PDB file of C-alpha atoms in Angstrom:
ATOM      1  CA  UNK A   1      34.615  33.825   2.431  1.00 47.00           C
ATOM      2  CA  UNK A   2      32.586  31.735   4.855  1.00 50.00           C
ATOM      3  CA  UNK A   3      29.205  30.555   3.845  1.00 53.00           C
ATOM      4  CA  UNK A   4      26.258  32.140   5.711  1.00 53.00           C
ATOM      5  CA  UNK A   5      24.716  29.085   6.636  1.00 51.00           C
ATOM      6  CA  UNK A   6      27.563  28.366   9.337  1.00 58.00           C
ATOM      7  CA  UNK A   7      26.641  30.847  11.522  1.00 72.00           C
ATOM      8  CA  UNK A   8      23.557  29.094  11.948  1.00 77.00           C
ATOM      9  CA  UNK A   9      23.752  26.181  14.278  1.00 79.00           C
ATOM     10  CA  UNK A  10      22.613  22.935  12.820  1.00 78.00           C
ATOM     11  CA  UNK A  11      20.297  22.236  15.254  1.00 77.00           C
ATOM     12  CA  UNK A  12      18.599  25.633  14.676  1.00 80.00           C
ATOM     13  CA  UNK A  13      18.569  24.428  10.484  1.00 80.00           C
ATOM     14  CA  UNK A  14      17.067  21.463  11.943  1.00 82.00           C
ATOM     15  CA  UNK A  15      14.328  23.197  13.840  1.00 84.00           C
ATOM     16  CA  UNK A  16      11.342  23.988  11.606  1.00 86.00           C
ATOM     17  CA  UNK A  17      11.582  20.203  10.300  1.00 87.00           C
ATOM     18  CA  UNK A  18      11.676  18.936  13.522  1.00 88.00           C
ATOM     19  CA  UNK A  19       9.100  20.965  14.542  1.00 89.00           C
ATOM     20  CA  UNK A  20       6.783  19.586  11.579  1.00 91.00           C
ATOM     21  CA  UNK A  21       7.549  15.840  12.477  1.00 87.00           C
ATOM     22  CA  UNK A  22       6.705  16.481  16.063  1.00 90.00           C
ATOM     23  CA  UNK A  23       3.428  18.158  15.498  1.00 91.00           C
ATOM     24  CA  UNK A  24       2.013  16.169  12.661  1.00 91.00           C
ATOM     25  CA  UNK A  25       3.723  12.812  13.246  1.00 89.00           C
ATOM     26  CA  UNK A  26       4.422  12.262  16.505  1.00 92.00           C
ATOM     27  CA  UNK A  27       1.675  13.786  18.595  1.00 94.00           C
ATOM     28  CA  UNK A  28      -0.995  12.308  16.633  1.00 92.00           C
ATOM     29  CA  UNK A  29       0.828   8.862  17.250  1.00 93.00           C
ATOM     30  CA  UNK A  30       0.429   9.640  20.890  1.00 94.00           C
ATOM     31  CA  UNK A  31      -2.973  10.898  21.316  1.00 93.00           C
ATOM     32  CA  UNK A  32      -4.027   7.804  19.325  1.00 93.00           C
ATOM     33  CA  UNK A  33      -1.913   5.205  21.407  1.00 94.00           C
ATOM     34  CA  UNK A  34      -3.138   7.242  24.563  1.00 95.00           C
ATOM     35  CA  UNK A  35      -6.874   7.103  23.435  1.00 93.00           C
ATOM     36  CA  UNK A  36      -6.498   3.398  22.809  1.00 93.00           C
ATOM     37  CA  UNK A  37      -6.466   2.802  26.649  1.00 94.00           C
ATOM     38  CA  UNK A  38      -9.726   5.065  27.511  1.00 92.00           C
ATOM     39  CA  UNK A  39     -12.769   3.527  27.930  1.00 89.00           C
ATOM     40  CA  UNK A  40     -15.979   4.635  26.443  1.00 87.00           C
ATOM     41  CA  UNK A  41     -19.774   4.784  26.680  1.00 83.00           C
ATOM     42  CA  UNK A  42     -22.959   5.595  24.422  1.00 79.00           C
ATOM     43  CA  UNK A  43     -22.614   9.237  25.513  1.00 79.00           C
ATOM     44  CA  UNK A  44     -18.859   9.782  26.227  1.00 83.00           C
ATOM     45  CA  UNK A  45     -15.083   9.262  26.601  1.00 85.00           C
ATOM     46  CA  UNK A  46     -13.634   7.850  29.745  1.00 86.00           C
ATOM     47  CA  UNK A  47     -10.117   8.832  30.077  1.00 90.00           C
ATOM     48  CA  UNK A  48      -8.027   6.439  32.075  1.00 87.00           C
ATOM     49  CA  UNK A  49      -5.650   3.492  31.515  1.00 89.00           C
ATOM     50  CA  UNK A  50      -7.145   0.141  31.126  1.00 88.00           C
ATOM     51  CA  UNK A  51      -6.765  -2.489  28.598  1.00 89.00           C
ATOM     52  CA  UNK A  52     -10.511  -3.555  27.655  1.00 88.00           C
ATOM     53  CA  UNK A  53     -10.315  -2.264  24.209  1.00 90.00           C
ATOM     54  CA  UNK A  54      -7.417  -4.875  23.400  1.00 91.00           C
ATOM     55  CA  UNK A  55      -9.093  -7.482  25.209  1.00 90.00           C
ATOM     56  CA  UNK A  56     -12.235  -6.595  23.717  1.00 89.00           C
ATOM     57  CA  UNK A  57     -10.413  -7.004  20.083  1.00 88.00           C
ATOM     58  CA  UNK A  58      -8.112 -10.380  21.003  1.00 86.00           C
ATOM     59  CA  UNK A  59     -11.662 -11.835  22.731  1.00 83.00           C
ATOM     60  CA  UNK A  60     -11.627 -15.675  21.486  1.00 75.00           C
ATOM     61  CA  UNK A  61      -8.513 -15.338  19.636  1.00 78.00           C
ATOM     62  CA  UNK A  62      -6.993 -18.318  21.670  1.00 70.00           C
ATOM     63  CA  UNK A  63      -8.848 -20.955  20.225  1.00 69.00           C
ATOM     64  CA  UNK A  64     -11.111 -21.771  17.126  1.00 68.00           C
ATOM     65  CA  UNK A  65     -14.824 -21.134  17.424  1.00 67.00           C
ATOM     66  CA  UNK A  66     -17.555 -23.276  17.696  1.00 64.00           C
ATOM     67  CA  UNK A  67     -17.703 -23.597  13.678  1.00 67.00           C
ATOM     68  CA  UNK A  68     -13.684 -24.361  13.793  1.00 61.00           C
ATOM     69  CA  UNK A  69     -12.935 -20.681  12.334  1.00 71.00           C
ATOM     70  CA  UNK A  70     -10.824 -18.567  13.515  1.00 76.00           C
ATOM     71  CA  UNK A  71     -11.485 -15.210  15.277  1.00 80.00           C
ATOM     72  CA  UNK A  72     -12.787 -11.992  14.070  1.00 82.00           C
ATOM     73  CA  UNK A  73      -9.607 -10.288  14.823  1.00 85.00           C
ATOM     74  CA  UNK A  74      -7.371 -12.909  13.131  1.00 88.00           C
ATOM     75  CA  UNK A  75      -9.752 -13.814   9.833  1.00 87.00           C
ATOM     76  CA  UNK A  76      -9.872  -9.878   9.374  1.00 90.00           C
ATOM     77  CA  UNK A  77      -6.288  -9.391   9.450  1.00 90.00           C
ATOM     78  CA  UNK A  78      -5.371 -12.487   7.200  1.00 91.00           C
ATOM     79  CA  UNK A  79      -8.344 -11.497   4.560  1.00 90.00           C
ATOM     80  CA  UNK A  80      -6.524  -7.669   4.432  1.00 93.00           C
ATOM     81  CA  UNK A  81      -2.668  -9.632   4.465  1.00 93.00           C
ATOM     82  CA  UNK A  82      -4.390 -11.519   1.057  1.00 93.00           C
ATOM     83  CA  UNK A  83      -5.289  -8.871  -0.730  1.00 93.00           C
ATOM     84  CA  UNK A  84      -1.825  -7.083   0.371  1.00 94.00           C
ATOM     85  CA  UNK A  85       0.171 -10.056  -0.717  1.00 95.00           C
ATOM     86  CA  UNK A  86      -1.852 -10.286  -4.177  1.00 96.00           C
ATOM     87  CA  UNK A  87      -2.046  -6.657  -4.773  1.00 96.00           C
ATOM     88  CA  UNK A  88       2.308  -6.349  -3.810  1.00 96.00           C
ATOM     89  CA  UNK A  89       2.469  -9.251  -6.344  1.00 96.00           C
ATOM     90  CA  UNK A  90       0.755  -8.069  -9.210  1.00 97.00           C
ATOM     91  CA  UNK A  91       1.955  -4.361  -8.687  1.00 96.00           C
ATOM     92  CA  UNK A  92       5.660  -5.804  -8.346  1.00 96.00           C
ATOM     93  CA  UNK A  93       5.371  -7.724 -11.683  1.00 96.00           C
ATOM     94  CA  UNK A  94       3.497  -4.570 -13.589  1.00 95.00           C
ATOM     95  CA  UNK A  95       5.548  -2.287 -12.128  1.00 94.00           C
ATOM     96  CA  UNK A  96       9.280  -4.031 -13.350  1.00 95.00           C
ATOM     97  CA  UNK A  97       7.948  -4.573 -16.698  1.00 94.00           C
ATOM     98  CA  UNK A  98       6.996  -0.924 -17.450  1.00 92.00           C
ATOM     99  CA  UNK A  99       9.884   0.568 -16.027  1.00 92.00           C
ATOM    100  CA  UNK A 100      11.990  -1.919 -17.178  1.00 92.00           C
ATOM    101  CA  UNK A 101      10.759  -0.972 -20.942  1.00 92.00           C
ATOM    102  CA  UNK A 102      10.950   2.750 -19.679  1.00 90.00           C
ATOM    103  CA  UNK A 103      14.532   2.676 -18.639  1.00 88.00           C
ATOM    104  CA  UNK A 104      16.395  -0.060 -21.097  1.00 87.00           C
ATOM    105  CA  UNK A 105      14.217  -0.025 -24.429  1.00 85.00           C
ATOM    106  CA  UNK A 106      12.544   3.712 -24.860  1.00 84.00           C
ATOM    107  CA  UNK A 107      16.029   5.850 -25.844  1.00 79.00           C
ATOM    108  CA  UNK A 108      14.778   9.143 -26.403  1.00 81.00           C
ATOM    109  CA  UNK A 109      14.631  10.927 -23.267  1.00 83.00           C
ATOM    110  CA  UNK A 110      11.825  13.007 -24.215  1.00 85.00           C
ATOM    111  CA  UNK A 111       9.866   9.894 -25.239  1.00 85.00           C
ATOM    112  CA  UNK A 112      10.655   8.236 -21.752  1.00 84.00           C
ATOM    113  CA  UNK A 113       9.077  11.596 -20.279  1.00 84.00           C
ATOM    114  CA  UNK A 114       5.878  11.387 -22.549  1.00 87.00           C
ATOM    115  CA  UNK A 115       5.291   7.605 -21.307  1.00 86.00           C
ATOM    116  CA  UNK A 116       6.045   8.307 -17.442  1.00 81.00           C
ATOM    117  CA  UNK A 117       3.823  11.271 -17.534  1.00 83.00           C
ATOM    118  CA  UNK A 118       1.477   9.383 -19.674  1.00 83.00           C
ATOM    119  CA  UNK A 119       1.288   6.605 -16.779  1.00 80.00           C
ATOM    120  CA  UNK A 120       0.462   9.666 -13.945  1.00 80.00           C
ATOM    121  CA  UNK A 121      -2.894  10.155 -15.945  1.00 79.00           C
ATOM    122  CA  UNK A 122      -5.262   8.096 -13.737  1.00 74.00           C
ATOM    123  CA  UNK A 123      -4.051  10.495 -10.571  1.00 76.00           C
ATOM    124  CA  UNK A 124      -5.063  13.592 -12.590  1.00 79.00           C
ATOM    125  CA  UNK A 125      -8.628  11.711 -11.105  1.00 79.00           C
ATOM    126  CA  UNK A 126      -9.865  11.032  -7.905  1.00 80.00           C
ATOM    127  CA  UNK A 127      -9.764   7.391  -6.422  1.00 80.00           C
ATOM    128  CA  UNK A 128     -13.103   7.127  -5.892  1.00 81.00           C
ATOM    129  CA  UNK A 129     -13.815   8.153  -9.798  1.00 84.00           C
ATOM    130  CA  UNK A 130     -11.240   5.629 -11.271  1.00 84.00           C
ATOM    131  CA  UNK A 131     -12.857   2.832  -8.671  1.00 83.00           C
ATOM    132  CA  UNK A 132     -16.567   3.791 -10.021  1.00 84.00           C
ATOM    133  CA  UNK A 133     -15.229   3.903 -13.701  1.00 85.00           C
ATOM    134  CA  UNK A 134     -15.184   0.166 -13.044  1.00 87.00           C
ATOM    135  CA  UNK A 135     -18.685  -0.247 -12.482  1.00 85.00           C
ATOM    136  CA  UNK A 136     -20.109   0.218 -15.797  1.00 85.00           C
ATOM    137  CA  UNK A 137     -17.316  -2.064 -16.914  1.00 88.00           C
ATOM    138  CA  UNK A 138     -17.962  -5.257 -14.520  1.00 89.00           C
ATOM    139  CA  UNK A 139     -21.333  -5.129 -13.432  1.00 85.00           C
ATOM    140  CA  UNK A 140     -24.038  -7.836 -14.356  1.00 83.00           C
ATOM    141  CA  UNK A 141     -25.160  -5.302 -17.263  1.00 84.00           C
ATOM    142  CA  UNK A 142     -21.702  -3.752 -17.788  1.00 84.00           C
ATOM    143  CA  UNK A 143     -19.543  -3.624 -20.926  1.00 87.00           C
ATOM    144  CA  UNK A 144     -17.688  -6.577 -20.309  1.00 88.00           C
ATOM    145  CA  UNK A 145     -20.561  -8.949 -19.693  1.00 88.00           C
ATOM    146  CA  UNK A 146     -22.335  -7.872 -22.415  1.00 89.00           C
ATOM    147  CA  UNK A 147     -19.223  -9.117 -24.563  1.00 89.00           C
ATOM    148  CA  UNK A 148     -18.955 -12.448 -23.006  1.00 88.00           C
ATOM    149  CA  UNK A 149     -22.519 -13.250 -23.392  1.00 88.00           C
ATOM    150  CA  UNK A 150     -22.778 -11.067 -26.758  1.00 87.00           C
ATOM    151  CA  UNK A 151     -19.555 -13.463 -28.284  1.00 87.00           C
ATOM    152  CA  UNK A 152     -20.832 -16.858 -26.766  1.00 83.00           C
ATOM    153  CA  UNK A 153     -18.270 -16.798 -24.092  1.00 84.00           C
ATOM    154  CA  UNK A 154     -20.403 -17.403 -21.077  1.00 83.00           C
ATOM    155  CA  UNK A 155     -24.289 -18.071 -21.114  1.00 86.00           C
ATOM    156  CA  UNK A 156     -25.371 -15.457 -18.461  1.00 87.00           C
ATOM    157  CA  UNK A 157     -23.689 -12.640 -16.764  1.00 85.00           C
ATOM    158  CA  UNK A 158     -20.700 -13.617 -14.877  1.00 86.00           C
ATOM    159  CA  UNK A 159     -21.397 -12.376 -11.128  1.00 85.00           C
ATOM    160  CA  UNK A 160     -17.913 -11.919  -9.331  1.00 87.00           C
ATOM    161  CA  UNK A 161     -16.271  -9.599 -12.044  1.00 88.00           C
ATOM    162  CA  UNK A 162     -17.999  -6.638  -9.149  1.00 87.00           C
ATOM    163  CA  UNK A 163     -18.115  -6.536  -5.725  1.00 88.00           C
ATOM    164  CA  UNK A 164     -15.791  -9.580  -5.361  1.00 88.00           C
ATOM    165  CA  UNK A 165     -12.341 -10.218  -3.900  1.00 91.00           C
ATOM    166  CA  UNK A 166     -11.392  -9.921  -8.164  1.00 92.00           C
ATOM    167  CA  UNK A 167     -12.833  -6.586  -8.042  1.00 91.00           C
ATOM    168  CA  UNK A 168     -10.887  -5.125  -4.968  1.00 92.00           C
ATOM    169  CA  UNK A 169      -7.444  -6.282  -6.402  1.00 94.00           C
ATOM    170  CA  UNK A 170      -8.179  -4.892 -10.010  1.00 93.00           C
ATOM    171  CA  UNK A 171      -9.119  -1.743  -8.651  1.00 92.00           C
ATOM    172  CA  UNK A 172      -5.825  -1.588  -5.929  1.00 93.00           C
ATOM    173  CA  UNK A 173      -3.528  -2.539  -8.791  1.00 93.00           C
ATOM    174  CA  UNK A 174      -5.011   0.232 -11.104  1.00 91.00           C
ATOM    175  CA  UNK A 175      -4.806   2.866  -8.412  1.00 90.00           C
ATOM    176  CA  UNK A 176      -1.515   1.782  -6.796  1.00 92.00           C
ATOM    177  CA  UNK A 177       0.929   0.274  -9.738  1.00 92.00           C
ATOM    178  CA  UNK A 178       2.229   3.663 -10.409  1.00 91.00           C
ATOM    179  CA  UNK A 179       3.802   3.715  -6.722  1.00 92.00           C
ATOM    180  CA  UNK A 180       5.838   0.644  -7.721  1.00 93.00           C
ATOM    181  CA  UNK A 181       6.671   1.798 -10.655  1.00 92.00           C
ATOM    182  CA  UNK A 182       8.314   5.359 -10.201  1.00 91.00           C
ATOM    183  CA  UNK A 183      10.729   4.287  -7.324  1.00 92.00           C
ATOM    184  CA  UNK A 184      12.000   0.681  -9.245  1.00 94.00           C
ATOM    185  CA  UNK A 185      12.353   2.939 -12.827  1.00 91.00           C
ATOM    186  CA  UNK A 186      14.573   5.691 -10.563  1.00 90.00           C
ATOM    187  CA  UNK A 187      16.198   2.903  -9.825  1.00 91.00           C
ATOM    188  CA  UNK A 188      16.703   1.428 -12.866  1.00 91.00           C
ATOM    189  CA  UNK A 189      17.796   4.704 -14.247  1.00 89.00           C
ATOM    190  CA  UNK A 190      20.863   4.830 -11.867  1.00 89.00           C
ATOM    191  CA  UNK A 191      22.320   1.202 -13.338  1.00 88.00           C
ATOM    192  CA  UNK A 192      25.557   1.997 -15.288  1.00 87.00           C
ATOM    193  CA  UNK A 193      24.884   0.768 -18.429  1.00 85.00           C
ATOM    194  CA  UNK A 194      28.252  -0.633 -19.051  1.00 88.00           C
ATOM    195  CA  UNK A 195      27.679  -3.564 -16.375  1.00 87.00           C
ATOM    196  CA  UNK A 196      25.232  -4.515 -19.089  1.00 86.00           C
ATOM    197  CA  UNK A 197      27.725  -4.621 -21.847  1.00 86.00           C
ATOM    198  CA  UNK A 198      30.312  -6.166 -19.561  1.00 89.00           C
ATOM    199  CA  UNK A 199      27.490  -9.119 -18.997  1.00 85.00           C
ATOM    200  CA  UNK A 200      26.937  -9.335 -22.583  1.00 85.00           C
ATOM    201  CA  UNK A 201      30.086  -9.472 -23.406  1.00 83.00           C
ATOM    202  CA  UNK A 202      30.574 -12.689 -20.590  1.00 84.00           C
ATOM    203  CA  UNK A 203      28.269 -14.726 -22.407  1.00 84.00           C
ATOM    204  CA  UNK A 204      25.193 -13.604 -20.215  1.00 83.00           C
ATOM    205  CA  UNK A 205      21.727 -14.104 -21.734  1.00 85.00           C
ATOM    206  CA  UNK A 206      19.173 -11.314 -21.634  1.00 81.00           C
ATOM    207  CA  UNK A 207      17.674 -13.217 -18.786  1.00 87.00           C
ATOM    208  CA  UNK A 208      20.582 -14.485 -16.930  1.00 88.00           C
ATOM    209  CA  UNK A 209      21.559 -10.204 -16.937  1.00 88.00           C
ATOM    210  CA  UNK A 210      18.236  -9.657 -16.028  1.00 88.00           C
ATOM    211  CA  UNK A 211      18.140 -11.530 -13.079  1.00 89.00           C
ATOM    212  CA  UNK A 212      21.661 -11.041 -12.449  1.00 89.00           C
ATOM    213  CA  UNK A 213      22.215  -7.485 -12.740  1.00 89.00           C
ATOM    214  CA  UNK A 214      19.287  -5.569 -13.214  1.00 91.00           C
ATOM    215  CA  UNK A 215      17.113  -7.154 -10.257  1.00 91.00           C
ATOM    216  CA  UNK A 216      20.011  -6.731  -8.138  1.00 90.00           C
ATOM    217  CA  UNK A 217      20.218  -3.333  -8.644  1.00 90.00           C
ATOM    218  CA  UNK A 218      16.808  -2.551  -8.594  1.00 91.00           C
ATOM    219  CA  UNK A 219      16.247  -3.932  -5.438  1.00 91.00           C
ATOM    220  CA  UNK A 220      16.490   0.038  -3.612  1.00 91.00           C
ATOM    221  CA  UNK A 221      13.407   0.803  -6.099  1.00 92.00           C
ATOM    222  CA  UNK A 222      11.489  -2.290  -5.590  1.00 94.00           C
ATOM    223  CA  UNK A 223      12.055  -2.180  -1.675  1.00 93.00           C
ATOM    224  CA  UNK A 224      10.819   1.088  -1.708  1.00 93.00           C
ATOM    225  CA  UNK A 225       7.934   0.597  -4.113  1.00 94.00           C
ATOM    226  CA  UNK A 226       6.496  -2.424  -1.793  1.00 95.00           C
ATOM    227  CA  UNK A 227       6.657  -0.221   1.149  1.00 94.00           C
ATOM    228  CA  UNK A 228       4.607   2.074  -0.023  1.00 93.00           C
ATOM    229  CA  UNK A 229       2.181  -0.278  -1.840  1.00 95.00           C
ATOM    230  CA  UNK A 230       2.008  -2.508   1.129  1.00 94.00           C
ATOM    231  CA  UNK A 231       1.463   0.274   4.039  1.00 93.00           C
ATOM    232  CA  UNK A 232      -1.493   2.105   1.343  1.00 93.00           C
ATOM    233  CA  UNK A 233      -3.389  -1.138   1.190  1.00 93.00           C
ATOM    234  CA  UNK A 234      -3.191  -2.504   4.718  1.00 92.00           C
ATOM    235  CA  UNK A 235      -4.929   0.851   6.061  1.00 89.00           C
ATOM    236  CA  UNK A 236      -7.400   1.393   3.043  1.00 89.00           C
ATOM    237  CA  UNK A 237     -11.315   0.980   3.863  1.00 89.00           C
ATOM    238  CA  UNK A 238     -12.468   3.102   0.861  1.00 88.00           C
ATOM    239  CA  UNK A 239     -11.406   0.926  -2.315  1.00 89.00           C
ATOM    240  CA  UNK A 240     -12.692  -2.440  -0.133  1.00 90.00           C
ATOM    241  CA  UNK A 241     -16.076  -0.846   0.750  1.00 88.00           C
ATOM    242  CA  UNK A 242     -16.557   1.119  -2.713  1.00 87.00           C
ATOM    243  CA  UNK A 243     -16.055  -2.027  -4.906  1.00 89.00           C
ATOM    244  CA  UNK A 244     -16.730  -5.366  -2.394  1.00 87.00           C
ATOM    245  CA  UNK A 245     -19.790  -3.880  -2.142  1.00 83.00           C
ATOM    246  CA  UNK A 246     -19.768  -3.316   1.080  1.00 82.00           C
ATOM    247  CA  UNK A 247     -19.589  -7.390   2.244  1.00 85.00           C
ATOM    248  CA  UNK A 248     -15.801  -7.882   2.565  1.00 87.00           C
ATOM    249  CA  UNK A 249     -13.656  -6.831   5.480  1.00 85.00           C
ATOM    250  CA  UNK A 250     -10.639  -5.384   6.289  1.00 89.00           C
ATOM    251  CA  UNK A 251      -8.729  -3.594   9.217  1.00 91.00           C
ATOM    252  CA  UNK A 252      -9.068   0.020   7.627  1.00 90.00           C
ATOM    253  CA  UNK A 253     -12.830  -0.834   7.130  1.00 90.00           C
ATOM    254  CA  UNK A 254     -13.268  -2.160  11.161  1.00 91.00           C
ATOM    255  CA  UNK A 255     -11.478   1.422  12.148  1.00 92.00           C
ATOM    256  CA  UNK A 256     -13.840   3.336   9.773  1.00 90.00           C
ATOM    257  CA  UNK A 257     -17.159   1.596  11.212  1.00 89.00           C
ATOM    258  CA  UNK A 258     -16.034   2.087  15.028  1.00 90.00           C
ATOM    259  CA  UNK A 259     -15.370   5.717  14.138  1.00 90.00           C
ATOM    260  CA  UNK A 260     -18.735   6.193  12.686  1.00 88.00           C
ATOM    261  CA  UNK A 261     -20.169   4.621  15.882  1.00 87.00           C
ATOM    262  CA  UNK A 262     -18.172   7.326  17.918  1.00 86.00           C
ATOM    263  CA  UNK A 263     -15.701   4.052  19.498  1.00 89.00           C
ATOM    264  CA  UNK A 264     -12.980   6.103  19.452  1.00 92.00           C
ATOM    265  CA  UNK A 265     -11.003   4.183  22.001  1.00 93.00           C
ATOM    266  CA  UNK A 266     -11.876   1.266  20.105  1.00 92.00           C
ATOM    267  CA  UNK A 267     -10.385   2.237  16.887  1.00 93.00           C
ATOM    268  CA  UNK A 268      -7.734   3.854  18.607  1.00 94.00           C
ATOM    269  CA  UNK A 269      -6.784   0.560  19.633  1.00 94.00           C
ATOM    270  CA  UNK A 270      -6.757  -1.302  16.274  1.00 94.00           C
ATOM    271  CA  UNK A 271      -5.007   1.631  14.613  1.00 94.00           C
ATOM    272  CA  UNK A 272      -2.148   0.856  17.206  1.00 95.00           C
ATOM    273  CA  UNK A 273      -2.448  -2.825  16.577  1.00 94.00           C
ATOM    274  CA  UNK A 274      -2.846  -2.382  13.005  1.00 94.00           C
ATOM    275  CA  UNK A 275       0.736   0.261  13.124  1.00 93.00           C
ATOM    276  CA  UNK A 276       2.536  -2.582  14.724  1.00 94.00           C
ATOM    277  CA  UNK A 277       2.126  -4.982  12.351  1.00 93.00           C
ATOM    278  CA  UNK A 278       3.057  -2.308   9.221  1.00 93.00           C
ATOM    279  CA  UNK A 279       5.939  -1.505  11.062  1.00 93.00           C
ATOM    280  CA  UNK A 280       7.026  -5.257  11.722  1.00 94.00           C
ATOM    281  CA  UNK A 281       6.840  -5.760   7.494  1.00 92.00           C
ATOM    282  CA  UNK A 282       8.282  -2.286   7.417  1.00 91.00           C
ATOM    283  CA  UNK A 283      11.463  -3.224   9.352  1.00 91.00           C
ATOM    284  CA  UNK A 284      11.602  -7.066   7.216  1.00 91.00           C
ATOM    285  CA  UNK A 285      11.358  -5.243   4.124  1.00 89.00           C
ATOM    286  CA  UNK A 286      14.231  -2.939   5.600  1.00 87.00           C
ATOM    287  CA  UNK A 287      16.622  -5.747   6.648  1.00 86.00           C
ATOM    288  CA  UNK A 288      17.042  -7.063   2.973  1.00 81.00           C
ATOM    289  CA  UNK A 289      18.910  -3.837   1.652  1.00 77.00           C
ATOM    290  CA  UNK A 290      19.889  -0.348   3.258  1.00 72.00           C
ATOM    291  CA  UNK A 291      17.403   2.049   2.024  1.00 69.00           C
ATOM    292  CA  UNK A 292      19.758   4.722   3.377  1.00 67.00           C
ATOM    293  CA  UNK A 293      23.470   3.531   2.315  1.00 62.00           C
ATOM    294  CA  UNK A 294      21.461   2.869  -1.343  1.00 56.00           C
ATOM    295  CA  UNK A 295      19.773   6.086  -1.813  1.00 57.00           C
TER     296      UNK A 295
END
């Protein structure tokens, strides 16, 4: 008998998703791109098509300043790249080792379960609660300095364990290791297990399989893991203002303060910029394995 579904067309199946993706993806793209070329006043919007806002944003970007630094634009975008490349780095290492221990040295499946589940506890939280859980921790009276001082360690309260660059990567790795880890352990968990044997049975080492084998065929996971850490913490303003105090910048927080100053247009355009370059790493991250052929 013939199955129901194929005397639907496919592109009727297809409709309500398409649908979706249209209406909350790709019309928001466009208002936003078409917004970035408006111009705007104290009092309103100026619809139109000029190119002031990304003039306004590049201005002085062709040369070093007075002081030999570089340009707003360019210092903010390398200052949020750092704390992407440190955060990706740290994640990437945390990340492999738990669901490497996960996948190859917890045997009991309902014991893997309790641990994975046990890791989704901080999201059972709000971000902002886990980031202010910090503060009692690292401030100049907090937990830890009390320690340090109390056991001789340092003389006085250390000052940059809060509202420092140090406090902005501790509190993106806490809220965004779990994203690394869930797609590299899927990963891991698809890895015949009898390519390990076979490499013990070679000769391999634990690390020369490790590197050899299990990176390798983790790489789906940790591709997919990056992108998602990577894209979060380019276009986050709250973790950056909550705990740098307010004194460190990023593109996400430039966006936020031109929306709360009604520079719509403005923002508009760095939320374009700011797309291009995620989609540039995007499609470099994309070119060292076939997310698509893999999955």
């Amino acid at each position: 008998m013939a199955s129901p579904h194929r005397s639907i067309p496919a592109w009727l199946q297809a409709g309500p998703f398409a649908a979706v993706f249209v209406l909350f993806f790709l019309v928001p793209l466009a208002l936003t791109l078409m917004v970035s070329f408006w111009g705007f006043n104290e009092y309103e919007l100026l619809p139109g098509f000029r190119l002031d806002n990304y003039l306004s944003i590049f201005k002085g970007c062709g040369h070093l300043n007075e002081r030999g630094d570089l340009c707003v634009t360019l210092a903010t975008y390398l200052s949020t790249l750092k704390f992407c490349l440190l955060v990706w780095a740290i994640t990437l290492l945390l990340g492999f080792a738990v669901a490497y221990f996960l996948a190859f040295h917890v045997r009991s499946p309902g014991v893997q379960t309790a641990l994975f589940v046990l890791c989704t506890v901080p999201f059972w939280t709000s971000n902002v609660i886990r980031m202010i859980s910090w503060v009692p921790l690292l401030g100049r009276n907090g937990l830890v300095n009390q320690v340090l001082v109390g056991s001789g360690v340092a003389n006085q309260p250390v000052e940059w364990l809060l509202f420092s660059n140090f406090s902005v990567v501790l509190a993106f790795v806490h809220l965004y290791t779990m994203f690394m880890i869930v797609p590299i352990f899927n990963s891991m968990m698809r890895i015949d297990r009898s390519l390990l044997e076979a490499a013990s049975d070679s000769g391999a080492s634990g690390w020369q399989t490790l590197w050899n084998v299990i990176v390798p065929l983790s790489r789906t996971g940790i591709i997919i893991g990056s992108i998602f850490v990577i894209t979060i913490v380019m276009g986050d303003f709250v973790t950056i203002g909550v705990m740098g105090g307010q004194q460190i910048a990023s593109v996400g927080k430039i966006i936020q303060v031109q929306t709360s100053y009604l520079q719509f247009p403005l923002a508009a355009a760095n939320a374009v910029i700011l797309l291009a370059v995620v989609l540039m790493i995007i499609w470099g991250l994309t070119r060292l394995v076939d997310i698509r052929r893999e999955l």
